[in-house]
Coordinates of C-alpha atoms in Angstrom, one line a residue:
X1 CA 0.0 0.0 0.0
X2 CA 2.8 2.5 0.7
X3 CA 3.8 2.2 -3.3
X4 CA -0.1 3.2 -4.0
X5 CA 0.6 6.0 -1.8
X6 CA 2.8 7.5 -3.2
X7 CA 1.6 7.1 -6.5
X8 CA -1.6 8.9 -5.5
X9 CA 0.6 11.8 -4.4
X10 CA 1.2 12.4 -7.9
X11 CA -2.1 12.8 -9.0
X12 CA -3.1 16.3 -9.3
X13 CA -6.3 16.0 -6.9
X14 CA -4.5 14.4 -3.9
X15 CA -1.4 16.5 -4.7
X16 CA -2.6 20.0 -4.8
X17 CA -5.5 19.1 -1.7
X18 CA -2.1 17.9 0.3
X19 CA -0.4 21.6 -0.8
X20 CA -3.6 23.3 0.3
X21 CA -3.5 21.4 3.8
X22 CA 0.0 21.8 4.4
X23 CA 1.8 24.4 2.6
X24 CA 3.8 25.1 -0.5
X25 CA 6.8 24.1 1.5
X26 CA 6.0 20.3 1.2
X27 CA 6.5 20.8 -2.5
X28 CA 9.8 19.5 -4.1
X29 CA 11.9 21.7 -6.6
X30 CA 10.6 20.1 -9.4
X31 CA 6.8 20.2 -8.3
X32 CA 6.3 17.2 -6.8
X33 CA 5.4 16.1 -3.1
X34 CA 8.5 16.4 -1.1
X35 CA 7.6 13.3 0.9
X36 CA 10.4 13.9 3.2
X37 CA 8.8 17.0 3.8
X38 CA 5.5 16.1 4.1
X39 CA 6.0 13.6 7.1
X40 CA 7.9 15.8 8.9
X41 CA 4.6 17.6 9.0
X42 CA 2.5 15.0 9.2
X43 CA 4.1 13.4 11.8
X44 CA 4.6 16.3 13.9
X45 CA 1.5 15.4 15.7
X46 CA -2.0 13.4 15.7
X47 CA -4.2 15.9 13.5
X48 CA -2.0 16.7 10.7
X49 CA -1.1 12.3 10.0
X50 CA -5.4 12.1 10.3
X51 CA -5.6 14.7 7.8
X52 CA -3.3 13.8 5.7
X53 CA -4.7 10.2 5.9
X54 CA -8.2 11.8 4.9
X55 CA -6.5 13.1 1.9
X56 CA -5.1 9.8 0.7
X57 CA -6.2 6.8 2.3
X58 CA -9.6 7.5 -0.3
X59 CA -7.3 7.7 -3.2
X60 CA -5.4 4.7 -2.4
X61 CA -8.5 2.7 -1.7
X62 CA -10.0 3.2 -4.9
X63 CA -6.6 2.1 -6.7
X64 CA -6.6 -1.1 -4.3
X65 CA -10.6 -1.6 -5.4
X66 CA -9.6 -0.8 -9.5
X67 CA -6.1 -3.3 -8.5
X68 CA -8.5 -6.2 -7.0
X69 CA -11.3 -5.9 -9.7
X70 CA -8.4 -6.1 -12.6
X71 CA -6.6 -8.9 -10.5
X72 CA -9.9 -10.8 -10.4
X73 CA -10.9 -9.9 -14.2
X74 CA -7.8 -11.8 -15.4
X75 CA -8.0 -15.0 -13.6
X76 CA -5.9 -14.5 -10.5
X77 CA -5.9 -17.7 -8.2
X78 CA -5.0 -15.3 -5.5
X79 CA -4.4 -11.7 -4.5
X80 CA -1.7 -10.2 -1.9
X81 CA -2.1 -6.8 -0.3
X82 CA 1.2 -5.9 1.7
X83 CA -0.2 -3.0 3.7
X84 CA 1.2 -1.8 6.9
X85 CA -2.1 -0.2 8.1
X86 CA -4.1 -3.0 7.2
X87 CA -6.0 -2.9 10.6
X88 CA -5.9 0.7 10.9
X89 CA -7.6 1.2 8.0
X90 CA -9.8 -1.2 7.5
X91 CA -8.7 -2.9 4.3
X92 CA -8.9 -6.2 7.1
X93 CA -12.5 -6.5 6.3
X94 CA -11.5 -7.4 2.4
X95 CA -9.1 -10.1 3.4
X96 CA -10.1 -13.8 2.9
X97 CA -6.9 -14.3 5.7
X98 CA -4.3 -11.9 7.4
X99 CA -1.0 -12.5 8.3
X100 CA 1.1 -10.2 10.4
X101 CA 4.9 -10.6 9.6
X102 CA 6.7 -9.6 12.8
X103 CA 10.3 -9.0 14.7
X104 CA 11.8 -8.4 17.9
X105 CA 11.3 -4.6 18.8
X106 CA 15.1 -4.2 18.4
X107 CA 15.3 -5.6 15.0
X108 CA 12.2 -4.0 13.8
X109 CA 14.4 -0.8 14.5
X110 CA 17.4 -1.5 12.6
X111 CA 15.6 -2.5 9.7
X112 CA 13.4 0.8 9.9
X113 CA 16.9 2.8 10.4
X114 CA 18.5 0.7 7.4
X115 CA 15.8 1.1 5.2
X116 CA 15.3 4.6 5.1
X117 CA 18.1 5.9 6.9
X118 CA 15.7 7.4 9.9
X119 CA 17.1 7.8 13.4
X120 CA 15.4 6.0 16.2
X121 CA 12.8 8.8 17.3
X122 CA 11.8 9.0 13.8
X123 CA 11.0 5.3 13.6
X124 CA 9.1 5.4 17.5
X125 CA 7.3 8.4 15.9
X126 CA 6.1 6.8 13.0
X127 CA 5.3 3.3 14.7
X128 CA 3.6 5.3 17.2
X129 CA 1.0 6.4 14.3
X130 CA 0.2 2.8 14.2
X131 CA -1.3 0.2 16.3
X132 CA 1.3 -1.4 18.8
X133 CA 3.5 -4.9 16.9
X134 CA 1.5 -6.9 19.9
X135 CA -2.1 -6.2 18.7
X136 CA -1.6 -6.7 15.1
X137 CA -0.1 -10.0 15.6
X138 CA -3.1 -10.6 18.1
X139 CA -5.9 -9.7 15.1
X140 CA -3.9 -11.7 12.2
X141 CA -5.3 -14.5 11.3
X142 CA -1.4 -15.8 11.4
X143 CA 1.8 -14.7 12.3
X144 CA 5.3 -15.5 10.9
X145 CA 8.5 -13.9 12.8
X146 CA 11.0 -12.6 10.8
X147 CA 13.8 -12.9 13.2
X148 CA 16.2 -13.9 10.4
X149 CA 15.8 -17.2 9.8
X150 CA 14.9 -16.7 6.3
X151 CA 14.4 -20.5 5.4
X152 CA 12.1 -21.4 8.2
X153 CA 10.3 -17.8 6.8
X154 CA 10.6 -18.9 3.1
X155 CA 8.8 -22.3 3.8
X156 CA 6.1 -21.2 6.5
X157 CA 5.2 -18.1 3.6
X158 CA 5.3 -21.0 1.1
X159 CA 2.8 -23.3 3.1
X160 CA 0.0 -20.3 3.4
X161 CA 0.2 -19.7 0.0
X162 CA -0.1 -22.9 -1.3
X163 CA -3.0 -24.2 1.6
X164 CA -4.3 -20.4 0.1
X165 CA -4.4 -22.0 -3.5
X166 CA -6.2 -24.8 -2.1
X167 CA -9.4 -22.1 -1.4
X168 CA -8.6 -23.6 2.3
X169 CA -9.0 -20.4 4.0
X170 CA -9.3 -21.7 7.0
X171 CA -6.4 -23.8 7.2
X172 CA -4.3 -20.4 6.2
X173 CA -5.6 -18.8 9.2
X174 CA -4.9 -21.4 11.6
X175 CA -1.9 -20.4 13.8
X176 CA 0.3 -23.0 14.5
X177 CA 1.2 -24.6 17.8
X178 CA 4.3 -22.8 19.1

């Protein structure tokens, strides 16, 4: 979902209704969001992120609805949203099953830093925006832990897909014994 939104940020709707909400200074040299720029606003505190989520959560959901509909059009045995605020915003209630792919808090971090190069208050404040590691993996229908064994990974994401093929729905959302 985060690709879609940032696509929808290019859009001339969602783009200029972000300027008017925030300013010219979240625009880039060349005209485009500065997303940089734009979370440091956003983030800065609880009513900016919620209306900047007004502003594109719609956008991105009817790119997710066009995304399914196409998906579904041309024959696809199965479709697979990576979302990060799947709960949060609801997209939960389209799933067949859910799967929450989690880490130890201190890993979570380094990858977060890694990735994108954020210190460690930037990645609490953005996590803060979202529910808590714990009650995601509490509302997935499963949960794999990416702790770094990336075989024992590979074959449990390999298993849900394939019991997923099998229309046993069920079976995918059955958490296994610890």
């Amino acid at each position: 979902m985060d690709g879609l939104g940032h696509q929808v940020l290019t859009g001339p709707g969602v783009r200029d209704a972000v300027v008017a909400a925030f300013g010219r200074g979240v625009i880039a040299a060349d005209g485009s969001i500065d997303r940089r720029a734009l979370a440091r606003v956003a983030f800065a505190d609880e009513s900016a992120r919620v209306r900047l989520e007004a502003i594109v959560h719609p956008a991105v959901r009817l790119r997710i609805d066009a995304e399914i509909a196409a998906a579904r059009t041309s024959g696809a045995p199965l479709i697979v949203m990576d979302c990060a605020l799947l709960f949060e915003s609801g997209l939960d209630s389209i799933c067949d099953a859910t799967l929450a792919v989690d880490a130890p808090e201190i890993v979570r971090l380094a990858r977060a830093r890694a990735a994108h190069g954020w210190d460690e208050s930037e990645v609490r404040r953005r996590t803060a925006a979202q529910l808590p590691a714990n009650e995601k993996c509490a509302r997935a229908g499963r949960v794999f832990v990416n702790d770094g064994d990336e075989a024992r990974l590979d074959v449990e994401a390999r298993e849900m897909f394939e019991t997923m093929l099998r229309g046993d729905r069920a079976a995918a959302q059955r958490r296994p014994s610890p």
